Amino acid sequence: NICNKCRINRSLSTNLPSSRRYSPDRTRLFINGEFVESKTDNWIPVYNPATNELVTHVPETTPQELKDAAESAAEAFKSWRKTSILTRQQILLDLQLLIRKDTDKIAKSITEEQGKTFADAKGDVLRGRQVVENACGITNLLMGEKLAVATDMDTYTMREPLGVTAGICPFNFPAMIPLWMFPLSIAAGNTMIIKPSERDPGAMMILAKLAKKAGVPNGVLTVVHGSVGTVNFLCDNEHIKAISFVGSDKVGKYIYQRGTSNGKRVQANLGAKNHGVIMPDANKNLTLNQLTGAAFGAAGQRCMALSTAVFVGEAQEWLPELVERAKKLKITGGFEPDADIGPLISRDAKARVERLVRSGVDQGAKLLLDGRNPRVPDKYKSGNFIGPTILSNVTMDMNCYKEEIFGPVLVCLSVDTLNEAIDLINKNPYGNGTAIFTNSGSNARYFAHNIEVGQIGINVPIPVPLPMFSFTGNRASIQGDINFYGKSGLQFYTQSKTVTALWRHEDVNHTKSAVNMPT
Ligand code: NAD
């Protein structure tokens, strides 16, 4: 069932009209500094989520290609680890500039393959580029510690690279998440193999071109594609010492288990259910704007989307106004200048979100705003669109509360006090992000100290930390204990060594051996 012309497996793209099934475009592999076409017979189609037209095909990288990729990354590590930190810094400085110049090009690829609006896609690139900019400070970031323990003895630490590292990425931030991974890893002297999501590989391919142009040597950055087979290889291959994963719970737990049982370091950022607490003393206008943007922006496909609102006391009277604001958002293809909300990544994702909305209604929630089957311009009729949807009277036993929806759906709960809101959030298994909207400093401080969530916003709806800090997800939102980027990121990609040196100036002719533990 393979197309002779492009060797594409027809069975993978059969539910579309024949004119849309095959594309001459195939996404390449980036191995040992070369962009090469895979020899696979197994190609995964990538569709534009706004139209469901074919954009490209992604290869399931063959076992031999994966082996070549890992071996070239291992070979490149031998010389890369010996480069001076200043050399690596210069390359990163050039890379950040090239990314800055090509922001629109990368963003265009993101909108085409992932669906988010062009303005939002530029934010995806910016938030990733900030990690590169931070990694340019590697000369300071990698400094160790030193203590003159005595006049003749020093103890100092060094941080050394691990070897080949791997990064496995989700679809929702095709630029930012790979940029959480490879710039810091290679700045620290490692080599890295990135596997972008098979649903939107384009941004990473542009980043690989820019890395090559910036002078990243052959084999230091590698890009392979595919799904389960490629991931299993990365979890098992002997050259790979550490794996960074961002994605869904099920896959993250699997990779954590498989990778760690093979003796690798694994950091895995998983799913989320982020609650926003709305206090009646908050600035109403600001809060409703923030809530609307954070719940529905990027069609709710952000791991830090504020998908659950907890109204405290009289704040629940603001719900009708929230609905009015959400209704004003424009649902259309991401390249349209007035677009607020683009499509969901796939037809399956759309069906899943619709199912969870339906389950909410069936289980007793009130559908204040129904975004299913939204009106979109004709050219987007086949796209995977859902408009802003608001469910109120939601309770903790409903599926729409328990599951991560990952769509433009805000579920709303009501409580009487801040303490009840805190209890409710702490009972939820996830601990990625949360926010409180209030004008009371003492409420905000009380919340920040009593909430068991990794990232807390105070009048900030999506508190993704800047890269001088780390992304500190908590509880079921993370597997492993070393966070992404910032100081933790470097800790993850390096091994500490502690050297204790004795340079005795006197007494060197002493003949009796010391047998006790030195003090
Ligand atoms: P996903 O888990 O489906 O895919 C992530 C990666 O895993 C992809 O590269 C994919 O090819 C691979 N993969 C998928 N199925 C696999 C399998 N059965 N075996 C091995 N590998 C497999 O995630 P997604 O849908 O691309 O991303 C959305 C999820 O990512 C959401 O749950 C979101 O919350 C989460 N996310 C979390 C963070 C965070 O920092 N906590 C950030 C972004 C996204």
Coordinates of C-alpha atoms and ligand atoms in Angstrom, one line a residue:
N1 CA 0.0 0.0 0.0
I2 CA 2.9 2.3 -0.7
C3 CA 2.9 5.1 -3.2
N4 CA 5.7 4.4 -5.7
K5 CA 6.4 8.0 -6.4
C6 CA 6.9 9.2 -2.8
R7 CA 7.0 5.9 -0.9
I8 CA 4.2 7.2 1.3
N9 CA 2.0 4.7 3.2
R10 CA -1.4 5.4 1.7
S11 CA -3.2 3.9 4.7
L12 CA -2.0 6.8 6.8
S13 CA -3.9 9.4 4.9
T14 CA -7.0 7.8 3.6
N15 CA -9.7 9.8 5.3
L16 CA -9.2 12.9 3.2
P17 CA -10.1 13.6 -0.5
S18 CA -7.5 12.1 -2.9
S19 CA -6.4 15.5 -4.0
R20 CA -5.2 16.2 -0.5
R21 CA -3.6 12.9 0.3
Y22 CA -0.1 13.1 -1.1
S23 CA 2.4 15.9 -0.9
P24 CA 5.8 15.9 -2.6
D25 CA 7.1 17.6 0.6
R26 CA 8.8 15.4 3.1
T27 CA 10.4 16.6 6.2
R28 CA 14.0 15.7 6.4
L29 CA 16.2 14.3 9.1
F30 CA 19.2 16.3 10.4
I31 CA 22.0 13.9 11.1
N32 CA 25.7 14.8 11.4
G33 CA 25.1 18.3 10.1
E34 CA 23.3 17.1 6.9
F35 CA 19.6 17.4 6.0
V36 CA 18.8 14.0 4.6
E37 CA 15.7 12.3 3.4
S38 CA 14.8 9.2 5.3
K39 CA 14.8 5.9 3.6
T40 CA 11.7 4.8 5.5
D41 CA 8.5 3.5 3.9
N42 CA 6.5 4.8 6.8
W43 CA 5.5 8.5 6.5
I44 CA 3.1 10.3 8.8
P45 CA 1.0 13.1 7.2
V46 CA 0.9 16.5 8.7
Y47 CA -2.2 18.6 8.1
N48 CA -2.9 22.3 8.5
P49 CA -5.4 22.2 11.4
A50 CA -7.3 25.2 10.0
T51 CA -8.1 23.5 6.7
N52 CA -7.0 19.9 7.0
E53 CA -4.9 20.3 3.9
L54 CA -1.7 18.3 3.7
V55 CA 1.4 20.3 4.7
T56 CA 4.2 17.7 4.7
H57 CA 5.0 14.1 5.7
V58 CA 7.2 13.2 8.6
P59 CA 9.3 10.0 8.5
E60 CA 9.3 7.2 11.0
T61 CA 13.1 7.3 11.2
T62 CA 14.5 3.8 10.4
P63 CA 16.5 1.8 13.0
Q64 CA 19.7 2.3 10.9
E65 CA 19.1 6.1 10.7
L66 CA 18.5 6.3 14.4
K67 CA 21.7 4.3 15.1
D68 CA 23.6 6.7 12.8
A69 CA 22.1 9.7 14.6
A70 CA 23.2 8.4 18.0
E71 CA 26.7 7.4 16.8
S72 CA 27.3 10.8 15.2
A73 CA 26.1 12.6 18.3
A74 CA 28.4 10.4 20.4
E75 CA 31.4 11.1 18.1
A76 CA 30.6 14.9 18.0
F77 CA 30.6 14.9 21.8
K78 CA 34.3 13.9 21.9
S79 CA 35.4 17.2 20.4
W80 CA 32.5 19.4 21.4
R81 CA 33.1 18.8 25.1
K82 CA 36.7 20.1 24.6
T83 CA 35.7 23.4 23.0
S84 CA 36.1 26.4 25.3
I85 CA 33.1 27.8 27.0
L86 CA 33.7 31.1 25.1
T87 CA 33.4 29.3 21.7
R88 CA 30.1 27.8 22.8
Q89 CA 28.9 31.2 24.0
Q90 CA 29.8 32.9 20.7
I91 CA 27.7 30.3 18.8
L92 CA 24.7 30.8 21.1
L93 CA 25.0 34.6 20.7
D94 CA 24.8 34.1 16.9
L95 CA 22.0 31.7 17.2
Q96 CA 19.8 34.0 19.3
L97 CA 20.3 36.7 16.7
L98 CA 19.4 34.4 13.8
I99 CA 16.3 33.3 15.6
R100 CA 15.4 36.9 16.2
K101 CA 15.7 37.7 12.5
D102 CA 13.7 34.7 11.5
T103 CA 11.0 35.0 14.0
D104 CA 8.3 35.5 11.4
K105 CA 9.5 32.6 9.3
I106 CA 9.4 30.2 12.3
A107 CA 6.0 31.6 13.5
K108 CA 4.6 31.1 10.0
S109 CA 5.5 27.4 10.1
I110 CA 3.9 27.1 13.6
T111 CA 0.6 28.7 12.5
E112 CA 0.6 26.5 9.4
E113 CA 1.2 23.2 11.2
Q114 CA 0.0 23.8 14.8
G115 CA -2.8 26.3 14.1
K116 CA -2.2 29.0 16.7
T117 CA -2.6 32.6 15.6
F118 CA 0.4 34.2 14.0
A119 CA 0.8 36.7 16.8
D120 CA 0.7 33.9 19.4
A121 CA 3.2 31.9 17.3
K122 CA 5.6 34.8 17.5
G123 CA 5.2 34.6 21.3
D124 CA 6.1 30.9 21.1
V125 CA 9.3 31.8 19.3
L126 CA 10.1 34.7 21.7
R127 CA 9.7 32.7 24.8
G128 CA 12.0 30.0 23.4
R129 CA 14.5 32.6 22.2
Q130 CA 14.7 34.0 25.8
V131 CA 16.1 30.7 26.9
V132 CA 18.8 30.9 24.2
E133 CA 19.6 34.5 25.4
N134 CA 19.9 33.2 28.9
A135 CA 22.1 30.3 27.8
C136 CA 24.5 32.9 26.3
G137 CA 25.4 33.7 29.9
I138 CA 26.8 30.1 30.2
T139 CA 30.2 31.7 31.2
N140 CA 28.6 32.8 34.4
L141 CA 26.0 30.1 34.8
L142 CA 28.5 27.3 34.8
M143 CA 30.8 28.8 37.4
G144 CA 31.5 26.4 40.2
E145 CA 32.3 27.0 43.9
K146 CA 35.6 27.2 45.6
L147 CA 36.6 27.3 49.2
A148 CA 40.1 27.6 50.6
V149 CA 39.6 25.0 53.3
A150 CA 43.0 25.6 54.9
T151 CA 46.1 27.5 53.9
D152 CA 47.3 24.4 52.0
M153 CA 44.0 22.9 50.9
D154 CA 41.3 23.9 48.4
T155 CA 38.0 22.3 47.5
Y156 CA 36.2 23.3 44.3
T157 CA 33.4 22.1 42.1
M158 CA 33.1 21.7 38.4
R159 CA 30.1 20.9 36.3
E160 CA 30.8 18.6 33.3
P161 CA 28.6 17.6 30.4
L162 CA 27.0 14.2 30.4
G163 CA 27.4 13.2 26.7
V164 CA 24.5 12.6 24.3
T165 CA 21.2 14.0 25.5
A166 CA 17.8 13.6 24.0
G167 CA 14.7 15.8 23.9
I168 CA 11.2 14.6 23.1
C169 CA 8.7 17.4 22.4
P170 CA 4.9 18.0 22.4
F171 CA 2.9 19.6 19.6
N172 CA 1.7 22.7 21.5
F173 CA 4.9 24.8 21.5
P174 CA 6.8 23.7 18.5
A175 CA 9.6 26.3 19.0
M176 CA 9.6 27.1 22.7
I177 CA 9.9 23.6 24.0
P178 CA 12.8 22.4 21.8
L179 CA 14.4 25.7 22.8
W180 CA 13.9 24.8 26.5
M181 CA 16.2 21.9 25.8
F182 CA 18.9 22.0 23.2
P183 CA 20.5 25.5 23.8
L184 CA 21.3 24.8 27.4
S185 CA 22.3 21.2 26.8
I186 CA 24.8 22.1 24.1
A187 CA 26.0 25.2 25.9
A188 CA 26.9 22.9 28.8
G189 CA 29.0 20.8 26.3
N190 CA 26.6 18.0 25.6
T191 CA 25.3 17.0 22.2
M192 CA 21.5 16.7 21.7
I193 CA 19.1 14.7 19.6
I194 CA 15.7 16.4 19.4
K195 CA 12.5 14.6 18.4
P196 CA 9.9 17.2 17.6
S197 CA 6.3 16.3 17.7
E198 CA 5.4 14.4 14.5
R199 CA 2.4 16.7 14.2
D200 CA 4.4 20.0 13.7
P201 CA 8.1 19.4 13.0
G202 CA 8.6 22.6 10.8
A203 CA 9.7 25.0 13.5
M204 CA 12.4 22.7 14.8
M205 CA 13.7 22.1 11.2
I206 CA 14.1 25.9 10.8
L207 CA 15.9 26.0 14.2
A208 CA 18.2 23.3 13.1
K209 CA 19.1 25.3 9.9
L210 CA 19.8 28.3 12.1
A211 CA 21.9 26.3 14.5
K212 CA 24.0 25.1 11.6
K213 CA 24.4 28.6 10.3
A214 CA 25.4 29.8 13.7
G215 CA 28.3 27.3 13.7
V216 CA 26.9 24.4 15.8
P217 CA 29.3 21.7 14.6
N218 CA 28.1 18.5 12.8
G219 CA 26.5 16.0 15.2
V220 CA 26.2 18.4 18.1
L221 CA 22.5 19.0 17.3
T222 CA 20.5 16.2 15.6
V223 CA 16.9 16.0 14.6
V224 CA 15.1 12.7 14.2
H225 CA 11.4 12.2 13.7
G226 CA 8.7 9.6 14.3
S227 CA 6.6 8.3 17.2
V228 CA 6.7 5.3 19.4
G229 CA 9.7 3.5 17.7
T230 CA 11.9 6.6 17.7
V231 CA 11.0 7.3 21.4
N232 CA 11.8 3.7 22.4
F233 CA 15.1 4.0 20.7
L234 CA 15.9 7.2 22.6
C235 CA 14.9 5.5 25.9
D236 CA 17.1 2.5 25.2
N237 CA 20.2 3.7 23.3
E238 CA 23.4 3.3 25.2
H239 CA 24.9 6.6 24.1
I240 CA 22.1 8.6 25.5
K241 CA 22.6 9.7 29.1
A242 CA 19.7 12.0 29.7
I243 CA 16.2 12.6 28.3
S244 CA 14.1 15.7 28.5
F245 CA 10.4 15.1 27.8
V246 CA 7.4 17.4 27.7
G247 CA 4.0 16.0 26.8
S248 CA 1.1 14.1 28.1
D249 CA 0.9 12.1 31.4
K250 CA 0.7 8.6 29.9
V251 CA 3.6 9.0 27.6
G252 CA 5.7 10.9 30.1
K253 CA 5.3 8.2 32.8
Y254 CA 6.2 5.6 30.2
I255 CA 9.3 7.4 29.1
Y256 CA 10.3 8.1 32.7
Q257 CA 10.0 4.4 33.6
R258 CA 11.8 3.2 30.5
G259 CA 14.5 5.8 30.5
T260 CA 15.3 5.5 34.2
S261 CA 15.3 1.7 34.2
N262 CA 18.0 2.0 31.5
G263 CA 20.0 4.2 33.9
K264 CA 19.3 7.5 32.2
R265 CA 18.4 10.8 33.8
V266 CA 14.9 11.8 32.9
Q267 CA 13.0 15.0 33.4
A268 CA 9.4 14.9 32.3
N269 CA 6.9 17.7 32.3
L270 CA 3.4 16.4 32.1
G271 CA -0.3 17.5 32.0
A272 CA -2.1 20.1 34.0
K273 CA -5.3 21.5 35.3
N274 CA -4.6 25.1 36.2
H275 CA -7.0 26.9 38.5
G276 CA -7.5 30.6 38.7
V277 CA -9.0 31.9 42.0
I278 CA -11.1 35.0 41.5
M279 CA -11.5 37.0 44.8
P280 CA -14.4 39.5 45.0
D281 CA -11.8 42.2 45.9
A282 CA -10.0 41.9 42.5
N283 CA -10.1 44.5 39.8
K284 CA -13.0 43.1 37.8
N285 CA -12.1 44.4 34.4
L286 CA -8.5 43.3 34.5
T287 CA -9.4 39.9 36.0
L288 CA -12.1 39.1 33.4
N289 CA -9.7 40.1 30.5
Q290 CA -6.9 38.0 32.0
L291 CA -9.2 35.0 32.6
T292 CA -10.6 35.2 29.0
G293 CA -7.2 35.4 27.4
A294 CA -5.6 32.6 29.5
A295 CA -8.6 30.2 29.2
F296 CA -9.2 30.5 25.5
G297 CA -5.9 31.8 24.0
A298 CA -4.1 29.2 21.8
A299 CA -7.4 27.4 21.8
G300 CA -6.7 26.3 25.3
Q301 CA -3.8 24.1 24.1
R302 CA -1.2 25.5 26.6
C303 CA 0.0 23.4 29.5
M304 CA -0.4 26.7 31.5
A305 CA -3.8 27.5 30.2
L306 CA -6.1 28.7 33.0
S307 CA -8.7 26.1 32.3
T308 CA -10.5 26.1 35.7
A309 CA -12.0 29.2 37.4
V310 CA -12.8 29.1 41.1
F311 CA -15.0 32.1 42.0
V312 CA -14.9 33.0 45.7
G313 CA -18.1 34.5 47.2
E314 CA -19.7 37.4 45.3
A315 CA -17.1 37.1 42.5
Q316 CA -19.4 34.5 40.9
E317 CA -21.8 37.3 39.9
W318 CA -19.2 38.2 37.3
L319 CA -19.9 35.1 35.2
P320 CA -22.4 36.8 32.8
E321 CA -19.8 39.4 31.9
L322 CA -17.2 36.8 31.4
V323 CA -19.5 35.1 28.9
E324 CA -19.9 38.4 27.0
R325 CA -16.2 38.9 26.8
A326 CA -15.6 35.3 25.6
K327 CA -18.3 35.7 22.9
K328 CA -16.4 38.6 21.4
L329 CA -13.3 36.5 20.5
K330 CA -12.9 35.8 16.8
I331 CA -12.5 32.2 15.8
T332 CA -10.8 31.8 12.5
G333 CA -7.6 30.6 10.7
G334 CA -4.4 31.8 12.5
F335 CA -3.2 33.9 9.6
E336 CA -6.3 36.1 9.6
P337 CA -5.3 39.5 11.1
D338 CA -8.3 39.6 13.5
A339 CA -7.9 36.0 14.7
D340 CA -8.1 35.4 18.4
I341 CA -8.6 31.6 18.5
G342 CA -7.3 29.2 15.9
P343 CA -8.2 25.5 15.5
L344 CA -7.3 22.5 17.6
I345 CA -4.5 20.3 16.5
S346 CA -6.5 17.5 15.0
R347 CA -9.9 16.1 14.4
D348 CA -9.4 13.6 17.3
A349 CA -8.5 16.5 19.6
K350 CA -11.7 18.3 18.6
A351 CA -13.8 15.2 19.1
R352 CA -12.3 14.7 22.5
V353 CA -13.0 18.2 23.7
E354 CA -16.6 17.9 22.4
R355 CA -17.0 14.7 24.3
L356 CA -15.8 16.3 27.6
V357 CA -18.2 19.3 27.1
R358 CA -21.0 16.8 26.6
S359 CA -20.0 14.8 29.6
G360 CA -20.1 18.0 31.7
V361 CA -23.6 18.7 30.6
D362 CA -24.7 15.1 31.2
Q363 CA -23.2 15.2 34.7
G364 CA -25.1 18.4 35.7
A365 CA -22.9 21.3 34.7
K366 CA -24.6 24.4 33.1
L367 CA -23.4 25.3 29.6
L368 CA -23.2 29.1 29.7
L369 CA -21.5 29.3 26.4
D370 CA -21.4 26.6 23.8
G371 CA -18.5 26.9 21.3
R372 CA -19.1 23.7 19.5
N373 CA -19.7 24.1 15.8
P374 CA -18.7 27.7 15.6
R375 CA -19.2 29.8 12.6
V376 CA -15.9 30.3 10.6
P377 CA -15.2 31.7 7.2
D378 CA -15.9 29.2 4.4
K379 CA -12.3 28.5 3.6
Y380 CA -11.9 27.1 7.1
K381 CA -15.0 24.9 7.0
S382 CA -12.9 21.7 7.2
G383 CA -10.8 23.0 10.1
N384 CA -10.8 21.7 13.7
F385 CA -12.4 24.7 15.3
I386 CA -14.2 25.0 18.7
G387 CA -15.0 28.4 20.1
P388 CA -14.9 29.5 23.7
T389 CA -17.0 27.3 25.9
I390 CA -17.9 28.0 29.5
L391 CA -19.4 25.4 31.9
S392 CA -20.5 26.6 35.3
N393 CA -21.8 24.7 38.4
V394 CA -19.0 22.2 37.9
T395 CA -18.1 19.9 40.7
M396 CA -15.0 18.0 41.5
D397 CA -16.5 14.6 40.5
M398 CA -17.2 15.5 36.9
N399 CA -15.0 14.3 34.1
C400 CA -14.7 17.8 32.7
Y401 CA -13.1 18.8 36.0
K402 CA -10.9 15.7 36.5
E403 CA -9.5 15.4 33.0
E404 CA -7.2 17.9 31.2
I405 CA -9.4 19.2 28.4
F406 CA -6.7 20.9 26.4
G407 CA -9.2 23.0 24.4
P408 CA -11.0 26.4 24.7
V409 CA -13.2 25.3 27.6
L410 CA -13.4 27.1 30.9
V411 CA -14.9 25.1 33.8
C412 CA -16.2 27.2 36.7
L413 CA -16.6 26.2 40.3
S414 CA -17.8 28.4 43.2
V415 CA -16.7 28.4 46.9
D416 CA -17.3 30.7 49.8
T417 CA -13.8 31.3 51.1
L418 CA -10.2 31.5 50.0
N419 CA -9.4 28.5 52.2
E420 CA -12.0 26.4 50.4
A421 CA -10.4 27.4 47.1
I422 CA -6.9 26.4 48.4
D423 CA -8.2 23.1 49.6
L424 CA -9.9 22.4 46.3
I425 CA -6.8 23.1 44.3
N426 CA -4.5 21.1 46.6
K427 CA -6.8 18.1 46.2
N428 CA -6.4 18.2 42.4
P429 CA -3.6 15.8 41.5
Y430 CA -1.9 18.3 39.1
G431 CA 0.3 21.1 40.3
N432 CA 1.5 22.9 37.2
G433 CA 0.2 26.5 37.5
T434 CA -2.3 28.5 39.3
A435 CA -3.2 32.2 39.7
I436 CA -5.0 34.4 42.2
F437 CA -6.8 37.6 41.2
T438 CA -7.0 39.9 44.2
N439 CA -6.2 43.4 45.5
S440 CA -5.3 42.1 48.9
G441 CA -1.6 41.6 49.5
S442 CA -2.3 39.4 52.5
N443 CA -4.6 37.1 50.6
A444 CA -2.1 36.8 47.8
R445 CA 0.7 36.0 50.2
Y446 CA -1.4 33.5 52.1
F447 CA -2.3 31.8 48.8
A448 CA 1.3 31.6 47.6
H449 CA 2.4 30.0 50.8
N450 CA -0.4 27.5 51.1
I451 CA -0.9 26.3 47.6
E452 CA 0.8 23.2 46.4
V453 CA 1.4 24.2 42.9
G454 CA 4.7 24.9 41.1
Q455 CA 4.0 28.2 39.3
I456 CA 1.8 30.8 41.0
G457 CA 0.6 34.0 39.4
I458 CA -0.6 37.0 41.5
N459 CA -2.8 38.9 39.0
V460 CA -0.7 37.1 36.4
P461 CA -2.8 34.5 34.6
I462 CA -0.1 32.4 33.0
P463 CA 3.0 32.7 35.2
V464 CA 5.5 30.8 33.1
P465 CA 8.8 31.8 34.7
L466 CA 11.4 33.7 32.7
P467 CA 14.5 31.6 31.9
M468 CA 16.7 33.0 34.6
F469 CA 14.3 31.0 36.9
S470 CA 13.1 27.4 36.2
F471 CA 9.8 25.9 35.1
T472 CA 8.8 24.4 38.5
G473 CA 5.8 22.2 37.9
N474 CA 4.8 20.2 40.9
R475 CA 3.0 16.9 42.0
A476 CA 1.5 15.0 39.0
S477 CA 2.6 17.6 36.5
I478 CA 6.2 16.4 36.7
Q479 CA 8.2 13.1 36.8
G480 CA 11.8 13.4 38.0
D481 CA 13.0 16.1 40.3
I482 CA 15.2 18.4 38.2
N483 CA 13.3 21.2 36.5
F484 CA 13.6 22.6 33.0
Y485 CA 15.8 25.7 32.2
G486 CA 17.4 28.2 34.6
K487 CA 19.8 26.8 37.3
S488 CA 17.9 23.5 37.4
G489 CA 18.2 23.0 33.7
L490 CA 21.9 23.3 33.8
Q491 CA 22.0 21.0 36.8
F492 CA 20.1 18.4 34.7
Y493 CA 22.5 18.6 31.8
T494 CA 25.7 18.4 33.9
Q495 CA 27.4 16.2 36.4
S496 CA 29.1 17.8 39.4
K497 CA 32.6 17.0 40.4
T498 CA 34.2 18.1 43.6
V499 CA 38.0 18.4 43.8
T500 CA 39.9 18.5 47.0
A501 CA 43.6 19.5 46.5
L502 CA 46.4 19.6 49.1
W503 CA 49.5 21.6 48.3
R504 CA 51.6 21.3 51.5
H505 CA 54.5 23.7 51.7
E506 CA 56.0 22.5 55.0
D507 CA 56.2 19.2 56.8
V508 CA 56.5 17.1 53.6
N509 CA 59.3 14.9 55.0
H510 CA 57.2 13.5 57.8
T511 CA 57.5 9.7 57.7
K512 CA 54.6 8.5 59.7
S513 CA 51.4 7.6 57.7
A514 CA 48.1 9.1 58.8
V515 CA 45.5 6.3 59.2
N516 CA 42.6 8.1 60.8
M517 CA 39.8 9.8 58.8
P518 CA 41.2 13.2 58.0
T519 CA 39.6 16.0 60.0
Ligands
NAD1 P1 2.0 13.6 23.7 O1 2.4 12.9 25.0 O2 1.0 12.9 22.9 O3 3.3 13.7 22.7 C1 4.6 14.1 23.2 C2 5.7 13.3 22.5 O4 5.6 12.0 22.9 C3 5.6 13.4 21.0 O5 6.9 13.7 20.5 C4 5.1 12.1 20.6 O6 5.7 11.6 19.4 C5 5.5 11.2 21.7 N1 4.6 10.1 21.9 C6 3.2 10.1 21.7 N2 2.7 8.9 22.0 C7 3.7 8.1 22.4 C8 3.7 6.7 22.8 N3 2.6 6.0 22.9 N4 4.9 6.2 23.1 C9 6.0 7.0 23.0 N5 6.0 8.3 22.6 C10 4.9 8.8 22.3 O7 1.7 15.1 24.0 P2 1.1 16.2 23.1 O8 -0.4 15.9 22.8 O9 2.0 16.4 21.9 O10 1.2 17.5 24.0 C11 0.1 17.9 24.9 C12 0.4 17.5 26.3 O11 1.7 18.1 26.7 C13 -0.6 18.1 27.3 O12 -0.9 17.1 28.2 C14 0.1 19.3 28.0 O13 -0.3 19.6 29.3 C15 1.5 18.7 28.0 N6 2.5 19.8 28.1 C16 3.1 20.0 29.3 C17 4.0 21.0 29.5 C18 4.6 21.2 30.8 O14 5.6 21.9 30.9 N7 4.1 20.7 31.9 C19 4.3 21.9 28.4 C20 3.7 21.7 27.2 C21 2.8 20.6 27.1

